[in-house]
């Protein structure tokens, strides 16, 4: 061990020129952190230890596209396999990349379904599977790491672009050992030299890691920033007492994991959503776990059960902010578990306010919506329970029960949840826009023509973008988007999106 450490120290201390760093002024998006962490695959001629010719891996240029690969069959999504087949692949890639992730939960859910659907390849689909890669990247944008990982593994990560995404997801989910094992068996698949060095060390080959670092530093393949981080990762004891490294301007999953390994963990709150998964581990402080769970939950990237488990894991250590939210949920959870109407009436308002602050109202509704129905509650708590019920999967049942009972709840919300908002007179622009979509309004010709031409997926993607415009104040776009959803059989999406538009207080 002493000889190994000495070798690492000698090689890492040799001051040699490094390549220029990336432009720090570029925005940090999911595509950025994926591509920048694994900019190009390494292709080196294999060296044979014998006189026999080395084995050569040949990739056929006419390999089938991975675009049809998905996790959800048509009988689950309710969408035909032909959703992409009539559209041009390049158009679909642009549309997928342009879709926003900051949106209402119903729209986030629809976007995920589209990204995970099994579907025939679009027009012009090539062996590179450009649409498949765009779908994976959008899942990463949404923080849906497990789904992205499963999708990649379903397709088999046998190409450089897929392997590098698989590597990054593994780093963020703490499952890099499997990927590093494969990299050890097939060094040519390493996305970058830094990745190769990291995996050599993870596999226990510290001398080879140090030699590889020194070699590629001499060749200028590794930046000064990468060299400093890798050197400390390989021999942290050598740098004891040294000032911490400056945070990188552009963080990759590999940089993130190595900073963590040397005891200089980076804060995830200002990083892309996917990085928040690292804070869910049991080794992380409870406050950081809670903050990460809230951030991920509001994008539907973790289940409501994960959020509840963390909220109720222990007694809050302080007051204010997230501690108050945890305490409010704990008090309410005790009350609803005991089915105590008086206690529920007392604790529900604070719990609901906490969920509004965290923007996790829909997760709360999934957890407690059904349990709240039928309890004899005070007026304020009853109003909240009604709203929670309409945000739950049982929104129609809640509305029917409210209509049939002695209720003074909002008649338009009840009618909307039943799918007949045209039966109620309204005056606000938002309600009128929703009502019109349920009262015979047709989708705009630009969308209906796409559906008629066999471009259903493209039409839905464009309708999602239209809904965003309506969300920002264009009432006509709300009508057009919801009308399209309903015309292609996405009635549940149409109702839930409309209900969330009215019930959730979201800034545009």
Tab-separated table of C-alpha atoms in Angstrom:
chain	number	residue	atom	x	y	z
A	1	UNK	CA	0.000	0.000	0.000
A	2	UNK	CA	2.896	2.363	0.824
A	3	UNK	CA	4.443	1.744	-2.595
A	4	UNK	CA	1.095	2.295	-4.314
A	5	UNK	CA	0.458	5.553	-2.450
A	6	UNK	CA	3.971	6.769	-3.206
A	7	UNK	CA	3.509	6.053	-6.888
A	8	UNK	CA	0.208	7.924	-6.909
A	9	UNK	CA	1.703	10.863	-5.060
A	10	UNK	CA	4.669	11.092	-7.418
A	11	UNK	CA	2.563	10.958	-10.547
A	12	UNK	CA	-0.096	13.351	-9.280
A	13	UNK	CA	2.359	15.984	-8.126
A	14	UNK	CA	4.096	16.286	-11.474
A	15	UNK	CA	2.990	19.678	-12.748
A	16	UNK	CA	2.139	19.443	-16.424
A	17	UNK	CA	0.098	21.580	-18.849
A	18	UNK	CA	-3.604	20.893	-19.139
A	19	UNK	CA	-6.196	21.469	-21.838
A	20	UNK	CA	-8.405	24.548	-21.745
A	21	UNK	CA	-11.570	24.324	-19.677
A	22	UNK	CA	-15.083	24.602	-20.995
A	23	UNK	CA	-16.719	27.988	-21.329
A	24	UNK	CA	-18.332	28.570	-17.918
A	25	UNK	CA	-20.883	30.923	-19.412
A	26	UNK	CA	-22.909	28.173	-21.051
A	27	UNK	CA	-26.236	27.306	-19.387
A	28	UNK	CA	-26.356	24.128	-17.317
A	29	UNK	CA	-29.133	21.965	-18.699
A	30	UNK	CA	-29.570	18.214	-18.549
A	31	UNK	CA	-28.110	17.859	-22.037
A	32	UNK	CA	-25.150	19.984	-20.950
A	33	UNK	CA	-24.280	17.969	-17.906
A	34	UNK	CA	-24.605	14.703	-19.763
A	35	UNK	CA	-22.636	15.725	-22.819
A	36	UNK	CA	-19.984	17.655	-20.905
A	37	UNK	CA	-19.299	14.828	-18.506
A	38	UNK	CA	-18.898	12.331	-21.314
A	39	UNK	CA	-18.011	14.452	-24.309
A	40	UNK	CA	-16.644	11.762	-26.542
A	41	UNK	CA	-16.080	8.026	-26.386
A	42	UNK	CA	-12.522	6.768	-26.217
A	43	UNK	CA	-11.414	4.616	-29.108
A	44	UNK	CA	-7.934	3.225	-28.725
A	45	UNK	CA	-6.489	0.342	-30.716
A	46	UNK	CA	-6.396	-2.715	-28.470
A	47	UNK	CA	-2.983	-4.110	-27.586
A	48	UNK	CA	-2.679	-7.867	-27.874
A	49	UNK	CA	-0.478	-9.662	-25.351
A	50	UNK	CA	0.144	-12.425	-27.909
A	51	UNK	CA	1.008	-12.710	-31.585
A	52	UNK	CA	-2.655	-13.305	-32.368
A	53	UNK	CA	-4.558	-10.374	-33.894
A	54	UNK	CA	-6.628	-8.459	-31.335
A	55	UNK	CA	-10.372	-8.914	-31.311
A	56	UNK	CA	-12.102	-6.114	-33.166
A	57	UNK	CA	-15.627	-5.020	-32.353
A	58	UNK	CA	-17.593	-4.091	-35.460
A	59	UNK	CA	-20.715	-1.963	-35.255
A	60	UNK	CA	-22.967	-2.357	-38.313
A	61	UNK	CA	-24.037	0.904	-39.870
A	62	UNK	CA	-27.439	-0.523	-40.717
A	63	UNK	CA	-28.306	-1.616	-37.166
A	64	UNK	CA	-31.991	-1.080	-36.322
A	65	UNK	CA	-32.924	2.130	-34.571
A	66	UNK	CA	-33.572	1.998	-30.831
A	67	UNK	CA	-36.420	4.488	-31.223
A	68	UNK	CA	-39.156	1.805	-30.850
A	69	UNK	CA	-37.844	0.681	-27.438
A	70	UNK	CA	-40.075	1.567	-24.503
A	71	UNK	CA	-41.253	0.357	-21.114
A	72	UNK	CA	-44.989	0.927	-21.484
A	73	UNK	CA	-46.963	-1.074	-24.098
A	74	UNK	CA	-49.992	0.342	-25.867
A	75	UNK	CA	-52.473	-1.438	-23.587
A	76	UNK	CA	-50.968	0.499	-20.671
A	77	UNK	CA	-50.561	3.923	-22.288
A	78	UNK	CA	-53.800	3.801	-24.256
A	79	UNK	CA	-51.841	5.155	-27.224
A	80	UNK	CA	-51.281	3.295	-30.504
A	81	UNK	CA	-47.791	2.130	-31.471
A	82	UNK	CA	-48.007	4.476	-34.447
A	83	UNK	CA	-47.750	7.690	-32.388
A	84	UNK	CA	-44.350	8.563	-33.909
A	85	UNK	CA	-44.356	6.653	-37.202
A	86	UNK	CA	-45.878	9.403	-39.349
A	87	UNK	CA	-43.598	12.199	-38.152
A	88	UNK	CA	-40.064	13.155	-39.083
A	89	UNK	CA	-37.563	12.125	-36.413
A	90	UNK	CA	-35.734	15.468	-36.407
A	91	UNK	CA	-39.002	17.343	-35.762
A	92	UNK	CA	-39.862	15.060	-32.862
A	93	UNK	CA	-36.398	15.438	-31.340
A	94	UNK	CA	-36.736	19.228	-31.400
A	95	UNK	CA	-40.200	19.083	-29.845
A	96	UNK	CA	-39.130	16.721	-27.061
A	97	UNK	CA	-36.111	18.841	-26.196
A	98	UNK	CA	-38.233	22.003	-26.113
A	99	UNK	CA	-40.843	20.661	-23.680
A	100	UNK	CA	-40.766	22.359	-20.276
A	101	UNK	CA	-40.406	20.367	-17.076
A	102	UNK	CA	-41.838	23.106	-14.840
A	103	UNK	CA	-45.501	22.434	-15.426
A	104	UNK	CA	-48.603	20.951	-13.841
A	105	UNK	CA	-48.380	17.342	-12.576
A	106	UNK	CA	-50.954	16.059	-15.076
A	107	UNK	CA	-48.878	17.365	-17.963
A	108	UNK	CA	-45.656	16.019	-16.440
A	109	UNK	CA	-47.305	12.594	-16.203
A	110	UNK	CA	-48.411	12.724	-19.838
A	111	UNK	CA	-44.933	13.721	-20.982
A	112	UNK	CA	-43.410	10.795	-19.083
A	113	UNK	CA	-45.889	8.385	-20.647
A	114	UNK	CA	-44.892	9.603	-24.110
A	115	UNK	CA	-41.201	9.219	-23.262
A	116	UNK	CA	-41.690	5.661	-21.960
A	117	UNK	CA	-44.115	4.391	-24.600
A	118	UNK	CA	-43.321	1.511	-26.908
A	119	UNK	CA	-43.879	2.900	-30.395
A	120	UNK	CA	-42.835	2.378	-33.985
A	121	UNK	CA	-39.877	4.378	-35.234
A	122	UNK	CA	-40.528	7.748	-36.926
A	123	UNK	CA	-39.713	8.692	-40.498
A	124	UNK	CA	-35.961	8.974	-41.061
A	125	UNK	CA	-35.014	7.090	-37.897
A	126	UNK	CA	-31.356	6.150	-38.062
A	127	UNK	CA	-29.122	3.727	-36.237
A	128	UNK	CA	-28.193	6.479	-33.776
A	129	UNK	CA	-31.718	6.436	-32.292
A	130	UNK	CA	-31.916	10.221	-31.975
A	131	UNK	CA	-35.505	10.201	-30.699
A	132	UNK	CA	-34.689	7.496	-28.160
A	133	UNK	CA	-31.787	9.586	-26.826
A	134	UNK	CA	-33.993	12.685	-26.664
A	135	UNK	CA	-36.573	10.701	-24.674
A	136	UNK	CA	-33.922	9.506	-22.228
A	137	UNK	CA	-32.599	13.041	-21.829
A	138	UNK	CA	-36.086	14.406	-21.152
A	139	UNK	CA	-36.593	11.803	-18.430
A	140	UNK	CA	-33.322	12.979	-16.924
A	141	UNK	CA	-34.574	16.563	-17.177
A	142	UNK	CA	-37.618	15.447	-15.190
A	143	UNK	CA	-35.429	13.737	-12.595
A	144	UNK	CA	-36.853	10.321	-13.535
A	145	UNK	CA	-33.553	8.472	-13.115
A	146	UNK	CA	-34.936	4.998	-12.460
A	147	UNK	CA	-37.148	5.163	-15.545
A	148	UNK	CA	-34.266	6.481	-17.646
A	149	UNK	CA	-31.983	3.714	-16.363
A	150	UNK	CA	-34.581	1.034	-17.094
A	151	UNK	CA	-35.176	2.445	-20.572
A	152	UNK	CA	-31.451	2.414	-21.366
A	153	UNK	CA	-31.063	-1.142	-20.095
A	154	UNK	CA	-34.095	-2.247	-22.089
A	155	UNK	CA	-32.386	-0.931	-25.218
A	156	UNK	CA	-28.970	-2.297	-24.149
A	157	UNK	CA	-26.265	0.379	-23.672
A	158	UNK	CA	-24.116	-0.923	-26.524
A	159	UNK	CA	-23.419	2.421	-28.188
A	160	UNK	CA	-21.232	5.244	-26.953
A	161	UNK	CA	-24.112	7.741	-26.449
A	162	UNK	CA	-26.154	5.193	-24.499
A	163	UNK	CA	-23.257	3.933	-22.412
A	164	UNK	CA	-22.293	7.436	-21.334
A	165	UNK	CA	-25.850	8.165	-20.219
A	166	UNK	CA	-25.942	4.841	-18.396
A	167	UNK	CA	-22.671	5.734	-16.685
A	168	UNK	CA	-23.954	9.116	-15.524
A	169	UNK	CA	-27.237	7.682	-14.234
A	170	UNK	CA	-25.300	4.997	-12.376
A	171	UNK	CA	-23.172	7.654	-10.701
A	172	UNK	CA	-26.244	9.552	-9.514
A	173	UNK	CA	-28.027	6.439	-8.260
A	174	UNK	CA	-24.973	4.891	-6.575
A	175	UNK	CA	-24.904	1.857	-8.891
A	176	UNK	CA	-21.648	2.601	-10.676
A	177	UNK	CA	-19.944	-0.649	-9.657
A	178	UNK	CA	-21.724	-2.611	-12.387
A	179	UNK	CA	-20.831	-0.040	-15.026
A	180	UNK	CA	-17.218	0.153	-13.820
A	181	UNK	CA	-16.948	-3.638	-14.000
A	182	UNK	CA	-17.984	-3.531	-17.648
A	183	UNK	CA	-15.553	-0.683	-18.253
A	184	UNK	CA	-12.791	-2.805	-16.702
A	185	UNK	CA	-13.554	-5.644	-19.095
A	186	UNK	CA	-13.920	-3.330	-22.097
A	187	UNK	CA	-11.765	-0.210	-21.547
A	188	UNK	CA	-12.682	1.110	-24.989
A	189	UNK	CA	-16.230	1.876	-23.844
A	190	UNK	CA	-15.027	4.415	-21.249
A	191	UNK	CA	-16.787	7.711	-21.977
A	192	UNK	CA	-13.792	9.843	-20.965
A	193	UNK	CA	-10.328	9.346	-19.557
A	194	UNK	CA	-11.563	10.703	-16.240
A	195	UNK	CA	-14.254	8.011	-16.208
A	196	UNK	CA	-11.662	5.339	-16.922
A	197	UNK	CA	-9.428	6.569	-14.098
A	198	UNK	CA	-12.382	6.712	-11.698
A	199	UNK	CA	-13.403	3.140	-12.517
A	200	UNK	CA	-9.856	1.798	-12.290
A	201	UNK	CA	-9.718	3.181	-8.764
A	202	UNK	CA	-13.212	1.876	-7.927
A	203	UNK	CA	-12.090	-1.556	-9.093
A	204	UNK	CA	-9.046	-1.379	-6.811
A	205	UNK	CA	-6.342	-0.859	-9.423
A	206	UNK	CA	-4.840	2.328	-7.952
A	207	UNK	CA	-1.441	2.104	-9.733
A	208	UNK	CA	-3.127	1.772	-13.135
A	209	UNK	CA	-5.396	4.704	-12.285
A	210	UNK	CA	-2.418	6.888	-11.364
A	211	UNK	CA	-0.467	5.881	-14.462
A	212	UNK	CA	-3.462	6.590	-16.678
A	213	UNK	CA	-3.893	10.001	-15.078
A	214	UNK	CA	-0.262	10.897	-15.640
A	215	UNK	CA	-0.213	9.634	-19.228
A	216	UNK	CA	-3.260	11.573	-20.353
A	217	UNK	CA	-2.215	14.658	-18.439
A	218	UNK	CA	1.004	14.643	-20.474
A	219	UNK	CA	-1.038	14.293	-23.655
A	220	UNK	CA	-3.310	17.198	-22.653
A	221	UNK	CA	-6.424	15.014	-22.554
A	222	UNK	CA	-7.326	16.077	-19.012
A	223	UNK	CA	-8.005	19.623	-17.876
A	224	UNK	CA	-6.278	21.209	-14.914
A	225	UNK	CA	-9.516	21.115	-12.961
A	226	UNK	CA	-9.977	17.405	-13.686
A	227	UNK	CA	-6.359	16.713	-12.744
A	228	UNK	CA	-6.704	18.426	-9.385
A	229	UNK	CA	-9.883	16.557	-8.570
A	230	UNK	CA	-8.594	13.176	-9.741
A	231	UNK	CA	-5.344	13.605	-7.820
A	232	UNK	CA	-7.214	14.226	-4.588
A	233	UNK	CA	-9.603	11.382	-5.324
A	234	UNK	CA	-6.720	8.959	-5.800
A	235	UNK	CA	-4.755	10.082	-2.736
A	236	UNK	CA	-6.788	12.341	-0.417
A	237	UNK	CA	-4.278	11.971	2.433
A	238	UNK	CA	-1.681	13.803	0.368
A	239	UNK	CA	-3.836	16.939	0.404
A	240	UNK	CA	-4.806	17.011	4.070
A	241	UNK	CA	-4.807	20.587	5.313
A	242	UNK	CA	-4.982	22.020	1.794
A	243	UNK	CA	-7.756	24.506	0.935
A	244	UNK	CA	-10.852	22.986	-0.636
A	245	UNK	CA	-11.122	23.034	-4.411
A	246	UNK	CA	-13.169	25.771	-6.029
A	247	UNK	CA	-16.605	24.457	-7.032
A	248	UNK	CA	-16.649	23.613	-10.753
A	249	UNK	CA	-18.571	25.974	-13.007
A	250	UNK	CA	-20.091	23.017	-14.814
A	251	UNK	CA	-20.822	19.971	-12.680
A	252	UNK	CA	-20.977	16.481	-14.134
A	253	UNK	CA	-22.129	13.396	-12.211
A	254	UNK	CA	-18.515	12.180	-12.193
A	255	UNK	CA	-17.246	15.441	-10.700
A	256	UNK	CA	-20.103	15.350	-8.214
A	257	UNK	CA	-19.235	11.850	-6.986
A	258	UNK	CA	-15.511	12.574	-6.726
A	259	UNK	CA	-16.105	15.804	-4.786
A	260	UNK	CA	-18.231	13.755	-2.427
A	261	UNK	CA	-15.523	11.097	-2.123
A	262	UNK	CA	-12.847	13.617	-1.087
A	263	UNK	CA	-15.098	15.150	1.551
A	264	UNK	CA	-16.012	18.268	-0.442
A	265	UNK	CA	-19.615	17.427	-1.317
A	266	UNK	CA	-21.435	19.873	-3.581
A	267	UNK	CA	-24.858	21.320	-2.753
A	268	UNK	CA	-27.532	19.873	-5.056
A	269	UNK	CA	-30.146	22.604	-4.771
A	270	UNK	CA	-28.590	24.674	-7.568
A	271	UNK	CA	-27.798	21.680	-9.779
A	272	UNK	CA	-30.069	19.950	-12.317
A	273	UNK	CA	-32.964	18.098	-10.724
A	274	UNK	CA	-31.437	14.656	-11.274
A	275	UNK	CA	-28.619	15.383	-8.818
A	276	UNK	CA	-31.125	15.623	-5.954
A	277	UNK	CA	-31.423	11.825	-5.932
A	278	UNK	CA	-27.987	11.681	-4.325
A	279	UNK	CA	-29.399	13.402	-1.222
A	280	UNK	CA	-32.013	10.708	-0.639
A	281	UNK	CA	-29.427	8.254	0.702
A	282	UNK	CA	-29.602	7.363	4.383
A	283	UNK	CA	-26.101	8.755	4.919
A	284	UNK	CA	-27.351	12.264	4.110
A	285	UNK	CA	-28.610	14.648	6.800
A	286	UNK	CA	-32.391	14.503	7.289
A	287	UNK	CA	-32.893	18.145	6.294
A	288	UNK	CA	-31.077	17.564	2.995
A	289	UNK	CA	-33.128	14.418	2.440
A	290	UNK	CA	-36.351	16.342	3.013
A	291	UNK	CA	-35.355	19.179	0.702
A	292	UNK	CA	-34.359	16.742	-2.038
A	293	UNK	CA	-37.573	14.735	-1.637
A	294	UNK	CA	-39.723	17.863	-1.908
A	295	UNK	CA	-37.856	19.045	-4.992
A	296	UNK	CA	-38.159	15.661	-6.676
A	297	UNK	CA	-41.760	15.096	-5.590
A	298	UNK	CA	-43.009	18.333	-7.111
A	299	UNK	CA	-41.762	16.990	-10.459
A	300	UNK	CA	-43.177	13.526	-9.853
A	301	UNK	CA	-39.631	12.108	-9.752
A	302	UNK	CA	-40.226	10.176	-6.505
A	303	UNK	CA	-43.401	8.608	-5.206
A	304	UNK	CA	-45.578	10.232	-2.605
A	305	UNK	CA	-44.653	7.396	-0.235
A	306	UNK	CA	-40.995	8.442	-0.267
A	307	UNK	CA	-42.036	11.951	0.713
A	308	UNK	CA	-44.329	10.732	3.495
A	309	UNK	CA	-41.704	8.344	4.885
A	310	UNK	CA	-39.171	11.150	5.140
A	311	UNK	CA	-41.609	13.655	6.632
A	312	UNK	CA	-42.487	11.191	9.389
A	313	UNK	CA	-39.020	9.671	9.890
A	314	UNK	CA	-38.075	11.552	13.074
A	315	UNK	CA	-38.866	14.527	15.275
A	316	UNK	CA	-37.975	17.921	13.751
A	317	UNK	CA	-34.817	19.324	15.288
A	318	UNK	CA	-35.718	22.987	14.889
A	319	UNK	CA	-38.508	25.281	13.738
A	320	UNK	CA	-39.237	27.270	10.608
A	321	UNK	CA	-39.304	26.318	6.945
A	322	UNK	CA	-39.040	22.639	6.203
A	323	UNK	CA	-39.097	21.716	9.907
A	324	UNK	CA	-42.533	23.292	10.270
A	325	UNK	CA	-43.751	21.429	7.203
A	326	UNK	CA	-42.536	18.113	8.600
A	327	UNK	CA	-44.197	18.797	11.947
A	328	UNK	CA	-47.475	19.791	10.273
A	329	UNK	CA	-47.540	16.575	8.237
A	330	UNK	CA	-46.681	14.476	11.276
A	331	UNK	CA	-49.518	15.953	13.335
A	332	UNK	CA	-51.998	15.497	10.504
A	333	UNK	CA	-50.811	11.945	9.790
A	334	UNK	CA	-51.474	10.955	13.401
A	335	UNK	CA	-54.951	12.519	13.240
A	336	UNK	CA	-55.988	10.917	9.945
A	337	UNK	CA	-54.596	7.531	10.986
A	338	UNK	CA	-56.743	7.692	14.123
A	339	UNK	CA	-59.760	8.804	12.023
A	340	UNK	CA	-60.387	11.559	14.571
A	341	UNK	CA	-62.558	14.232	12.861
A	342	UNK	CA	-61.777	16.911	15.440
A	343	UNK	CA	-58.041	16.326	15.238
A	344	UNK	CA	-58.183	16.250	11.438
A	345	UNK	CA	-60.122	19.538	11.403
A	346	UNK	CA	-57.403	21.109	13.580
A	347	UNK	CA	-54.363	19.753	11.734
A	348	UNK	CA	-55.453	19.658	8.090
A	349	UNK	CA	-55.213	23.439	7.421
A	350	UNK	CA	-51.558	23.593	8.537
A	351	UNK	CA	-50.682	20.428	6.651
A	352	UNK	CA	-52.315	21.752	3.479
A	353	UNK	CA	-50.522	25.076	3.797
A	354	UNK	CA	-47.255	23.175	4.164
A	355	UNK	CA	-47.945	21.255	0.969
A	356	UNK	CA	-48.799	24.449	-0.878
A	357	UNK	CA	-45.470	25.914	0.195
A	358	UNK	CA	-43.642	22.815	-1.051
A	359	UNK	CA	-45.831	22.600	-4.191
A	360	UNK	CA	-46.538	18.945	-3.444
A	361	UNK	CA	-50.306	19.180	-3.166
A	362	UNK	CA	-50.933	16.383	-5.676
A	363	UNK	CA	-48.643	14.003	-3.766
A	364	UNK	CA	-50.577	14.862	-0.590
A	365	UNK	CA	-53.834	14.194	-2.435
A	366	UNK	CA	-52.611	10.773	-3.553
A	367	UNK	CA	-51.730	9.905	0.025
A	368	UNK	CA	-54.744	11.250	1.865
A	369	UNK	CA	-57.451	12.181	-0.642
A	370	UNK	CA	-59.508	9.019	-0.191
A	371	UNK	CA	-59.113	8.942	3.616
A	372	UNK	CA	-60.432	12.497	3.970
A	373	UNK	CA	-63.700	11.817	2.192
A	374	UNK	CA	-66.734	11.184	4.373
A	375	UNK	CA	-65.290	12.558	7.606
A	376	UNK	CA	-67.508	15.082	9.428
A	377	UNK	CA	-65.151	18.061	9.380
A	378	UNK	CA	-65.380	21.735	10.213
A	379	UNK	CA	-66.136	24.040	7.275
A	380	UNK	CA	-62.544	25.131	6.597
A	381	UNK	CA	-61.227	21.574	6.767
A	382	UNK	CA	-64.151	20.321	4.654
A	383	UNK	CA	-63.328	22.840	1.915
A	384	UNK	CA	-59.706	21.693	1.927
A	385	UNK	CA	-60.728	18.023	1.905
A	386	UNK	CA	-62.877	18.694	-1.157
A	387	UNK	CA	-59.982	20.335	-3.008
A	388	UNK	CA	-57.646	17.507	-1.984
A	389	UNK	CA	-60.172	14.992	-3.275
A	390	UNK	CA	-60.379	16.730	-6.663
A	391	UNK	CA	-56.582	16.575	-6.951
A	392	UNK	CA	-56.579	12.860	-6.170
A	393	UNK	CA	-57.021	9.988	-8.640
A	394	UNK	CA	-60.631	9.642	-7.374
A	395	UNK	CA	-61.642	13.161	-8.443
A	396	UNK	CA	-64.791	12.038	-10.290
A	397	UNK	CA	-66.106	10.002	-7.354
A	398	UNK	CA	-65.455	12.939	-5.021
A	399	UNK	CA	-67.396	15.223	-7.363
A	400	UNK	CA	-70.333	12.840	-7.682
A	401	UNK	CA	-70.569	12.453	-3.902
A	402	UNK	CA	-70.444	16.238	-3.489
A	403	UNK	CA	-73.179	16.699	-6.110
A	404	UNK	CA	-75.423	14.108	-4.505
A	405	UNK	CA	-74.891	15.350	-0.945
A	406	UNK	CA	-75.768	18.566	0.785
A	407	UNK	CA	-72.760	20.486	-0.420
A	408	UNK	CA	-72.117	24.123	-1.185
A	409	UNK	CA	-68.825	23.380	-2.919
A	410	UNK	CA	-67.891	25.035	-6.192
A	411	UNK	CA	-70.428	23.843	-8.766
A	412	UNK	CA	-68.049	24.391	-11.682
A	413	UNK	CA	-65.314	22.242	-10.135
A	414	UNK	CA	-67.860	19.492	-9.490
A	415	UNK	CA	-69.085	19.642	-13.067
A	416	UNK	CA	-65.540	19.749	-14.461
A	417	UNK	CA	-64.500	16.675	-12.487
A	418	UNK	CA	-67.545	14.889	-13.955
A	419	UNK	CA	-66.590	16.000	-17.457
A	420	UNK	CA	-69.591	18.320	-17.974
A	421	UNK	CA	-68.429	21.854	-17.059
A	422	UNK	CA	-70.714	23.261	-19.760
A	423	UNK	CA	-73.670	22.659	-17.426
A	424	UNK	CA	-72.586	25.510	-15.129
A	425	UNK	CA	-72.587	29.219	-15.848
A	426	UNK	CA	-69.150	30.856	-15.417
A	427	UNK	CA	-67.603	34.236	-16.154
A	428	UNK	CA	-63.824	34.085	-15.537
A	429	UNK	CA	-61.621	33.832	-18.683
A	430	UNK	CA	-59.854	30.696	-17.408
A	431	UNK	CA	-63.090	28.871	-16.617
A	432	UNK	CA	-64.642	29.963	-19.916
A	433	UNK	CA	-61.597	28.627	-21.784
A	434	UNK	CA	-61.893	25.264	-20.038
A	435	UNK	CA	-65.647	25.150	-20.527
A	436	UNK	CA	-65.308	25.788	-24.241
A	437	UNK	CA	-62.993	22.783	-24.649
A	438	UNK	CA	-65.671	20.542	-23.115
A	439	UNK	CA	-68.518	22.182	-25.021
A	440	UNK	CA	-67.777	21.209	-28.605
A	441	UNK	CA	-64.702	23.321	-29.390
A	442	UNK	CA	-62.539	21.590	-31.979
A	443	UNK	CA	-58.749	21.420	-31.860
A	444	UNK	CA	-57.041	23.951	-34.138
A	445	UNK	CA	-56.549	22.695	-37.716
A	446	UNK	CA	-52.770	22.604	-37.239
A	447	UNK	CA	-53.228	19.916	-34.603
A	448	UNK	CA	-56.184	18.020	-36.064
A	449	UNK	CA	-54.383	17.817	-39.436
A	450	UNK	CA	-51.408	16.210	-37.700
A	451	UNK	CA	-53.679	13.590	-36.140
A	452	UNK	CA	-55.344	12.921	-39.510
A	453	UNK	CA	-51.898	12.505	-41.086
A	454	UNK	CA	-50.902	9.830	-38.579
A	455	UNK	CA	-48.765	12.153	-36.448
A	456	UNK	CA	-50.536	11.656	-33.135
A	457	UNK	CA	-47.446	11.904	-30.929
A	458	UNK	CA	-46.347	15.110	-32.613
A	459	UNK	CA	-49.833	16.581	-32.159
A	460	UNK	CA	-49.819	15.748	-28.432
A	461	UNK	CA	-46.351	17.248	-27.952
A	462	UNK	CA	-47.492	20.441	-29.666
A	463	UNK	CA	-50.664	20.479	-27.551
A	464	UNK	CA	-48.533	20.266	-24.398
A	465	UNK	CA	-46.596	23.303	-25.610
A	466	UNK	CA	-49.900	25.082	-26.294
A	467	UNK	CA	-51.080	24.303	-22.785
A	468	UNK	CA	-47.976	26.032	-21.450
A	469	UNK	CA	-48.893	29.141	-23.432
A	470	UNK	CA	-52.359	29.031	-21.896
A	471	UNK	CA	-50.844	28.536	-18.485
A	472	UNK	CA	-49.050	31.840	-19.023
A	473	UNK	CA	-52.246	33.703	-19.797
A	474	UNK	CA	-53.353	32.826	-23.347
A	475	UNK	CA	-56.868	31.513	-22.696
A	476	UNK	CA	-57.402	30.369	-26.279
A	477	UNK	CA	-54.384	28.082	-26.022
A	478	UNK	CA	-55.965	26.387	-22.997
A	479	UNK	CA	-59.056	25.617	-25.054
A	480	UNK	CA	-57.029	24.336	-28.014
A	481	UNK	CA	-54.793	22.083	-25.918
A	482	UNK	CA	-57.585	20.542	-23.847
A	483	UNK	CA	-59.728	20.076	-26.958
A	484	UNK	CA	-56.893	18.129	-28.573
A	485	UNK	CA	-56.399	15.954	-25.509
A	486	UNK	CA	-60.094	15.084	-25.444
A	487	UNK	CA	-60.307	14.462	-29.197
A	488	UNK	CA	-57.593	11.784	-29.055
A	489	UNK	CA	-58.966	9.986	-26.010
A	490	UNK	CA	-56.901	11.659	-23.271
A	491	UNK	CA	-59.976	12.585	-21.255
A	492	UNK	CA	-58.368	11.907	-17.887
A	493	UNK	CA	-55.421	14.160	-18.765
A	494	UNK	CA	-57.809	16.892	-19.907
A	495	UNK	CA	-59.826	16.851	-16.685
A	496	UNK	CA	-56.867	16.582	-14.315
A	497	UNK	CA	-54.937	19.331	-16.101
A	498	UNK	CA	-57.987	21.614	-16.010
A	499	UNK	CA	-58.643	20.911	-12.326
A	500	UNK	CA	-55.003	21.521	-11.434
A	501	UNK	CA	-55.028	24.727	-13.444
A	502	UNK	CA	-57.850	26.022	-11.244
A	503	UNK	CA	-56.845	24.533	-7.886
A	504	UNK	CA	-53.073	24.922	-7.786
A	505	UNK	CA	-51.567	28.327	-7.168
A	506	UNK	CA	-48.674	28.381	-9.601
A	507	UNK	CA	-46.735	31.396	-10.830
A	508	UNK	CA	-46.539	31.655	-14.585
